[in-house]
PDB file of C-alpha atoms in Angstrom:
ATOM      1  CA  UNK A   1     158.970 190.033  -7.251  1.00 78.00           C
ATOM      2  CA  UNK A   2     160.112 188.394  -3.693  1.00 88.00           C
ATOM      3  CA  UNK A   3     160.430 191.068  -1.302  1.00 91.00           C
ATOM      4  CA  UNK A   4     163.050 190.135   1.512  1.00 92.00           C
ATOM      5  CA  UNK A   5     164.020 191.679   5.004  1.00 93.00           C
ATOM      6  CA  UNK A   6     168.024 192.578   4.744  1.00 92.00           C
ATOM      7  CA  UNK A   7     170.362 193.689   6.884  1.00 90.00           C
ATOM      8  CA  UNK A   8     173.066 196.839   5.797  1.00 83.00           C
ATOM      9  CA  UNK A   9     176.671 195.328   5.897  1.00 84.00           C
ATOM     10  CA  UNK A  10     177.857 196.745   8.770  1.00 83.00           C
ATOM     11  CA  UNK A  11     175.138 197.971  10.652  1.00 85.00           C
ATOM     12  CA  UNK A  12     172.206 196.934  12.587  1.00 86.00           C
ATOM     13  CA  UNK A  13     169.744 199.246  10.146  1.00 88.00           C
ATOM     14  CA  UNK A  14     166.920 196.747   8.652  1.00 92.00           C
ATOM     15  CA  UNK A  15     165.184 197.527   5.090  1.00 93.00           C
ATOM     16  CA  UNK A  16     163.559 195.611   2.867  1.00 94.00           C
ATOM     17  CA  UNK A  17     164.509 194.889  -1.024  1.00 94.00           C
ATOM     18  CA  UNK A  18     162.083 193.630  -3.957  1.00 93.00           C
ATOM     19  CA  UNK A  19     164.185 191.360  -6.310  1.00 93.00           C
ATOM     20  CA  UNK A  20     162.725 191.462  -9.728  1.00 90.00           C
ATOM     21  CA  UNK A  21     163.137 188.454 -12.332  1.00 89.00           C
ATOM     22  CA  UNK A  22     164.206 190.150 -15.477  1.00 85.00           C
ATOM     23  CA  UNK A  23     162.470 188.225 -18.863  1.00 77.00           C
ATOM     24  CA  UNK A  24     164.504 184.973 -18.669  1.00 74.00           C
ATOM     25  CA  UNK A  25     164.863 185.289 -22.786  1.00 75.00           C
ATOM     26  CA  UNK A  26     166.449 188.680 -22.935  1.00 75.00           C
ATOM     27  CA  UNK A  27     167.749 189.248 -19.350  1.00 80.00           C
ATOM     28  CA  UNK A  28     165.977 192.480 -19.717  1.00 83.00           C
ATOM     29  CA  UNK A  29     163.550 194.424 -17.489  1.00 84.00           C
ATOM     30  CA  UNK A  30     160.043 194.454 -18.914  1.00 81.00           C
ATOM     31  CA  UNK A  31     157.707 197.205 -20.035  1.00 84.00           C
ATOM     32  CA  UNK A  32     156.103 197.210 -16.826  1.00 85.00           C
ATOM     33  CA  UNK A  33     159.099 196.340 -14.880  1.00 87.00           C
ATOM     34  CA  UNK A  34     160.930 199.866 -15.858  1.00 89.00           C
ATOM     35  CA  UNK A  35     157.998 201.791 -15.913  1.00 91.00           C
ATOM     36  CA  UNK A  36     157.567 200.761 -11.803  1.00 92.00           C
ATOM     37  CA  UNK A  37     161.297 201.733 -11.313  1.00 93.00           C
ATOM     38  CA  UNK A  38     161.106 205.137 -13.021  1.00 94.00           C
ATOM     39  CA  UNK A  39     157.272 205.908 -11.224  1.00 95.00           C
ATOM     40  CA  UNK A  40     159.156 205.041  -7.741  1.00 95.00           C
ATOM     41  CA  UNK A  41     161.880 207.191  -8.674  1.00 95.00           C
ATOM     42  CA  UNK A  42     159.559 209.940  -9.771  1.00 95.00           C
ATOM     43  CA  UNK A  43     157.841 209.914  -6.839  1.00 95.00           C
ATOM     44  CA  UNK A  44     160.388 208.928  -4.097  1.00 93.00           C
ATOM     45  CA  UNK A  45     160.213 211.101  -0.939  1.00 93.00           C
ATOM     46  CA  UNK A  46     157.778 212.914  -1.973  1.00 96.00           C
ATOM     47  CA  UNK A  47     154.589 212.105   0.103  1.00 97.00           C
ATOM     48  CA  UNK A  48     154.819 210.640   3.657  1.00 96.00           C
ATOM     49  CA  UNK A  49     152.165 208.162   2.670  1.00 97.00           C
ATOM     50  CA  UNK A  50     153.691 206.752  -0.586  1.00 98.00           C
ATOM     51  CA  UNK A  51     156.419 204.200  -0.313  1.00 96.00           C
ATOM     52  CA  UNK A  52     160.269 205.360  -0.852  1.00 96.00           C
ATOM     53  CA  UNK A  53     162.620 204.338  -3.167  1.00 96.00           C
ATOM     54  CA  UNK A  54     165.990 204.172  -1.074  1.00 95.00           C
ATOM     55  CA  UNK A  55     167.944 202.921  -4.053  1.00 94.00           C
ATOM     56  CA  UNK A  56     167.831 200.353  -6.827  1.00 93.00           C
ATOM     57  CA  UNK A  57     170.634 197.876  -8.408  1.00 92.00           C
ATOM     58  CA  UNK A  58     170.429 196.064 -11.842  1.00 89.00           C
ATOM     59  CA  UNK A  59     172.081 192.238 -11.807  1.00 88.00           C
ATOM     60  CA  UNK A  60     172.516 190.207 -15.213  1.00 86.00           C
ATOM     61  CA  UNK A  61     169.191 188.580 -14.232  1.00 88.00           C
ATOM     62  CA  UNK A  62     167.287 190.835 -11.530  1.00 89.00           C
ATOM     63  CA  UNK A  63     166.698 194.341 -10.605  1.00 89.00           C
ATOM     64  CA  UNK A  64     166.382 195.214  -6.651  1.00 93.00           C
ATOM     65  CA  UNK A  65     164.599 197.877  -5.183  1.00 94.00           C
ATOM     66  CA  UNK A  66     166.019 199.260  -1.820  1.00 95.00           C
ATOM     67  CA  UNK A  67     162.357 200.686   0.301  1.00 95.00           C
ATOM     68  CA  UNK A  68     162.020 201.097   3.898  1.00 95.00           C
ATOM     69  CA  UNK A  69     160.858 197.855   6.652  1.00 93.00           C
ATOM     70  CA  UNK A  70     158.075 198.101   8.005  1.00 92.00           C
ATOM     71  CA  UNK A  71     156.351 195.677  10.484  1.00 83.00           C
ATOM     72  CA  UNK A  72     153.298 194.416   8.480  1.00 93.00           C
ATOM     73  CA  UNK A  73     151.171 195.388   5.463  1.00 95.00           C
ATOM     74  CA  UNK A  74     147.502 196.290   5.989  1.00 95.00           C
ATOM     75  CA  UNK A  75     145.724 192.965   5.752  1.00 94.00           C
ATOM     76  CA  UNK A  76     148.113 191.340   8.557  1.00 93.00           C
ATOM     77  CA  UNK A  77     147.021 194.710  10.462  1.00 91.00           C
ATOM     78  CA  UNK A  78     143.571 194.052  10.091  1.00 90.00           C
ATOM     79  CA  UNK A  79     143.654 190.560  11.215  1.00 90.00           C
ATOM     80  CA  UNK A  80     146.063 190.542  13.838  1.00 86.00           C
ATOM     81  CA  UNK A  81     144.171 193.236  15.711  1.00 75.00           C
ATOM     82  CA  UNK A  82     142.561 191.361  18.907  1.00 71.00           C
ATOM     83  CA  UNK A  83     139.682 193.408  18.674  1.00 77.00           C
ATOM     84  CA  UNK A  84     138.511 195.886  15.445  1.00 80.00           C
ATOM     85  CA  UNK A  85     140.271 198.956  14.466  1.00 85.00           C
ATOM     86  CA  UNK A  86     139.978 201.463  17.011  1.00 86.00           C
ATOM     87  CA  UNK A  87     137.758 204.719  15.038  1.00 88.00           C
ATOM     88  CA  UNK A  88     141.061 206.965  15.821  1.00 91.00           C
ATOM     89  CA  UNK A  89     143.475 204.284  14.196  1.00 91.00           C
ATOM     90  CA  UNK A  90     140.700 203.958  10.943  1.00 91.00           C
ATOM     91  CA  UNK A  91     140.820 207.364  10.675  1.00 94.00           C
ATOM     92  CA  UNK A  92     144.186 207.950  11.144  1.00 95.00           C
ATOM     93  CA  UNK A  93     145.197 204.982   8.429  1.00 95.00           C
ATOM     94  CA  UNK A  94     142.241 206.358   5.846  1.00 95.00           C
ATOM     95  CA  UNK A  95     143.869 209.676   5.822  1.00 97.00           C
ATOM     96  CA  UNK A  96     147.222 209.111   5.341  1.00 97.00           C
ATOM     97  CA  UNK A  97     145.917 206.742   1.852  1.00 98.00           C
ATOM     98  CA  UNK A  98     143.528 209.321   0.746  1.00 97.00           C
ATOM     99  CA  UNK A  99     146.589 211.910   1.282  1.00 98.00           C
ATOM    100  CA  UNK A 100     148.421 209.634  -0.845  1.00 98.00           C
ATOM    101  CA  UNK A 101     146.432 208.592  -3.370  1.00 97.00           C
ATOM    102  CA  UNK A 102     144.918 212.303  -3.941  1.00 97.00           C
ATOM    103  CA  UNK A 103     148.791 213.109  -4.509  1.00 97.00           C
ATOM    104  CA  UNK A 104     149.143 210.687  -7.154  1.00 97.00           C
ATOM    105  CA  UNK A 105     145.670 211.706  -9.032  1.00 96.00           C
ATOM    106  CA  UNK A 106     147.523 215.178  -8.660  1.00 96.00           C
ATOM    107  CA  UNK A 107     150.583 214.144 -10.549  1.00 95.00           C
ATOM    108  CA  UNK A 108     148.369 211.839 -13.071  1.00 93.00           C
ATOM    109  CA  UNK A 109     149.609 208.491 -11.960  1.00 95.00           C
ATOM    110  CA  UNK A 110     146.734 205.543 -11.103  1.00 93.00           C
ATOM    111  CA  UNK A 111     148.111 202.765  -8.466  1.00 95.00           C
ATOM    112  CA  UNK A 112     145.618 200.432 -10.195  1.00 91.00           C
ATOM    113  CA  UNK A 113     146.120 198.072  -7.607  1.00 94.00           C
ATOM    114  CA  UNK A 114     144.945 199.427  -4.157  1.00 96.00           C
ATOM    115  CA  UNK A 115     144.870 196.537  -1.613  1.00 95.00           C
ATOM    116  CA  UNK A 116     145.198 195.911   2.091  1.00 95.00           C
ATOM    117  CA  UNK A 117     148.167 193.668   1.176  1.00 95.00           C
ATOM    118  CA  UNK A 118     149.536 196.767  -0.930  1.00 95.00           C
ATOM    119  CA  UNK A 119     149.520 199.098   1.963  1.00 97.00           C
ATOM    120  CA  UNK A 120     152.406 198.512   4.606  1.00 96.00           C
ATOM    121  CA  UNK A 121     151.590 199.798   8.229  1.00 95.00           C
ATOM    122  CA  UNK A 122     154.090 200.891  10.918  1.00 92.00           C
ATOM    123  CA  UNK A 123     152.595 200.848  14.729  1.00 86.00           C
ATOM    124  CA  UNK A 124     154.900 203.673  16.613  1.00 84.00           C
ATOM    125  CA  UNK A 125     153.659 206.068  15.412  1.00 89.00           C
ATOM    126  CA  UNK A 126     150.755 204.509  13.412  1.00 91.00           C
ATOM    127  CA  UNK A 127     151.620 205.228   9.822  1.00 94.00           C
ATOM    128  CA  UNK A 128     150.070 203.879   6.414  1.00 96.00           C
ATOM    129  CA  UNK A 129     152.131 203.954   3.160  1.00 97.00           C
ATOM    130  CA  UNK A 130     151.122 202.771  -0.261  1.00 97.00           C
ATOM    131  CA  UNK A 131     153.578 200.328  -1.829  1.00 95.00           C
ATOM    132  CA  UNK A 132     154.069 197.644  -4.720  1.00 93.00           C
ATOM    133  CA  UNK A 133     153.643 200.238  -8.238  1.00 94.00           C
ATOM    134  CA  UNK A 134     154.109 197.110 -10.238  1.00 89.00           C
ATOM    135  CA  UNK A 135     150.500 197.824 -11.838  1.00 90.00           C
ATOM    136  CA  UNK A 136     151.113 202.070 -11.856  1.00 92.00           C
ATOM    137  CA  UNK A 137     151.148 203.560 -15.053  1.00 91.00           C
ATOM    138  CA  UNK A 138     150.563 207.342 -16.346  1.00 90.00           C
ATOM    139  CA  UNK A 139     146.710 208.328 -16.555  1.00 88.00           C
ATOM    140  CA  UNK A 140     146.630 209.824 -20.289  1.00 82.00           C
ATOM    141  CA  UNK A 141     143.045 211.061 -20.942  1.00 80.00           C
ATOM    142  CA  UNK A 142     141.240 209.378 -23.753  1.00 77.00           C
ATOM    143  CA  UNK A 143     144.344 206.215 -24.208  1.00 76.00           C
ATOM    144  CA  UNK A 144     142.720 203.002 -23.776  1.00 74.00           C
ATOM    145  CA  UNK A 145     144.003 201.251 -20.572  1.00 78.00           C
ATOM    146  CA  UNK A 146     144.652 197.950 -19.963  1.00 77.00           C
ATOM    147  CA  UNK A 147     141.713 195.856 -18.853  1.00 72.00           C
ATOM    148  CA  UNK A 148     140.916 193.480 -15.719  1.00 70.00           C
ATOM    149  CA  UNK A 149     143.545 195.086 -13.688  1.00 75.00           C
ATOM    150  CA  UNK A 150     143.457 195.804  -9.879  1.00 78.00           C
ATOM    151  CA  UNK A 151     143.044 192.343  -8.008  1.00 81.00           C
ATOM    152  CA  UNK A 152     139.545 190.935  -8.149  1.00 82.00           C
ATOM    153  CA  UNK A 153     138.024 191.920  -4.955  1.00 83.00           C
ATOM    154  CA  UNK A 154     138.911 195.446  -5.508  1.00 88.00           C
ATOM    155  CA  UNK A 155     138.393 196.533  -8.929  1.00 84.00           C
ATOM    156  CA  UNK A 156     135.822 199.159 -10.451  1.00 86.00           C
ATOM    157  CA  UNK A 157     132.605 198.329 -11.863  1.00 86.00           C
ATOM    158  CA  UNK A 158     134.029 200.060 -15.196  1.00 83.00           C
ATOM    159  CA  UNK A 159     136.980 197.498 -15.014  1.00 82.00           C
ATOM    160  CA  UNK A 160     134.652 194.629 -14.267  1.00 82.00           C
ATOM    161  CA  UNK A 161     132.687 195.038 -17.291  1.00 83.00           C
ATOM    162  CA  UNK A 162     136.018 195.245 -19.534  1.00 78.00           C
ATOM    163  CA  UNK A 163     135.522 198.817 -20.307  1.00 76.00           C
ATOM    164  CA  UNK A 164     139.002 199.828 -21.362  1.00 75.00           C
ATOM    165  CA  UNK A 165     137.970 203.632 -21.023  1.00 78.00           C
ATOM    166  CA  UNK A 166     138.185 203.871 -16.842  1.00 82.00           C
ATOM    167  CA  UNK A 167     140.016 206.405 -14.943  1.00 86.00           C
ATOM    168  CA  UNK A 168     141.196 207.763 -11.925  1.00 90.00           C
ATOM    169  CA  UNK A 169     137.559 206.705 -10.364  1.00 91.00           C
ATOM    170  CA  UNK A 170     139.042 203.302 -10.521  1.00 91.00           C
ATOM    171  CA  UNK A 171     141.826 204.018  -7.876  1.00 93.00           C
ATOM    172  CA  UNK A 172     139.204 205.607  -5.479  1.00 95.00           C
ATOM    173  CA  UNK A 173     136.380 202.753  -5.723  1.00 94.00           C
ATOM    174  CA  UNK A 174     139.525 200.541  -4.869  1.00 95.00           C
ATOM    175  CA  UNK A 175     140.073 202.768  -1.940  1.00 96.00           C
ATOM    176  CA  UNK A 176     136.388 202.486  -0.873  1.00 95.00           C
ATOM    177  CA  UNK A 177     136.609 198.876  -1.040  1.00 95.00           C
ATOM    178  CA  UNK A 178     139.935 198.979   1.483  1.00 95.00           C
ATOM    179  CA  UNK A 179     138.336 201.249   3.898  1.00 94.00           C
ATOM    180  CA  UNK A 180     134.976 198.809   4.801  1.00 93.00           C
ATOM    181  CA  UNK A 181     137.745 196.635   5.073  1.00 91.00           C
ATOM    182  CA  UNK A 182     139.644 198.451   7.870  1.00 90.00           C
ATOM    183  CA  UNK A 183     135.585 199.098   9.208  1.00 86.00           C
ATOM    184  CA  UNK A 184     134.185 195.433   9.202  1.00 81.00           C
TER     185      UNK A 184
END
């Protein structure tokens, strides 16, 4: 979806909202379209590090999801920096996603898509959060999952080779991947 920067009718609070194409044959949401709705409403204010679900409104054509603003995702961080990631800010931001990401293993959901553009930073105070559960599904032991998912650059070895029996692991090497990201 196209994620946009709005403004509350009568007020000067900022947030952002995801607009979602429904299928343009049935004007329905998707499999995977209400199975990211209900995981963000399952897990909505729940961690600090995991993004919030502030509300949600189905059109004839779309679906919009309310979530917080903040200033830039992780990737923008990284690059925008004029000089590398301080160790305290690295440590700070690796925390809060391994927080977050341990409390979705806990609850048996996989992100399956752990990115720097997937993690949205705020600067005062320094804060990480996990977004975008478009690719989040259940972890059932034993089901076969869906292959070549996670973005490229970031997926498992297990995914890589089309093995459709990977697992949490997956989320974590995806982690690894984002942290020598913040460290190079």
């Amino acid at each position: 979806g196209d994620v946009y920067k709005v403004r509350k009718n009568g007020s000067d609070e900022l947030f952002a909202v995801n607009v979602i194409v429904k299928t343009s044959r049935t004007a329905q949401r998707s499999e995977e379209q209400s199975r990211e709705l209900a995981i963000m409403k399952s897990l909505s204010g729940k961690h600090p590090n995991l993004m919030k679900l502030l509300g949600w409104r189905d059109t004839a054509f779309n679906f919009q999801l309310f979530m917080p603003l903040y200033t830039m995702d992780l990737r923008k961080h990284i690059r925008s920096a004029p000089s590398p990631i301080s160790f305290r800010n690295g440590k700070t931001i690796i925390s809060q996603l391994c927080s977050a990401v341990a409390y979705l293993h806990e609850n048996e959901f996989m992100h399956r898509d752990i990115k720097p553009p997937n993690i949205l930073i705020k600067c005062q105070p320094l804060a990480a959060v996990l977004g975008d559960f478009g690719s989040a599904k259940a972890f059932l032991p034993g089901l076969p999952m869906t292959p070549k998912m996670c973005t490229l650059w970031h997926r498992a070895p297990e995914i890589l080779a089309n093995q459709e029996a990977y697992d949490l692991s997956s989320d974590v090497w995806s982690l690894g991947i984002t942290f020598v990201e913040i460290e190079l």
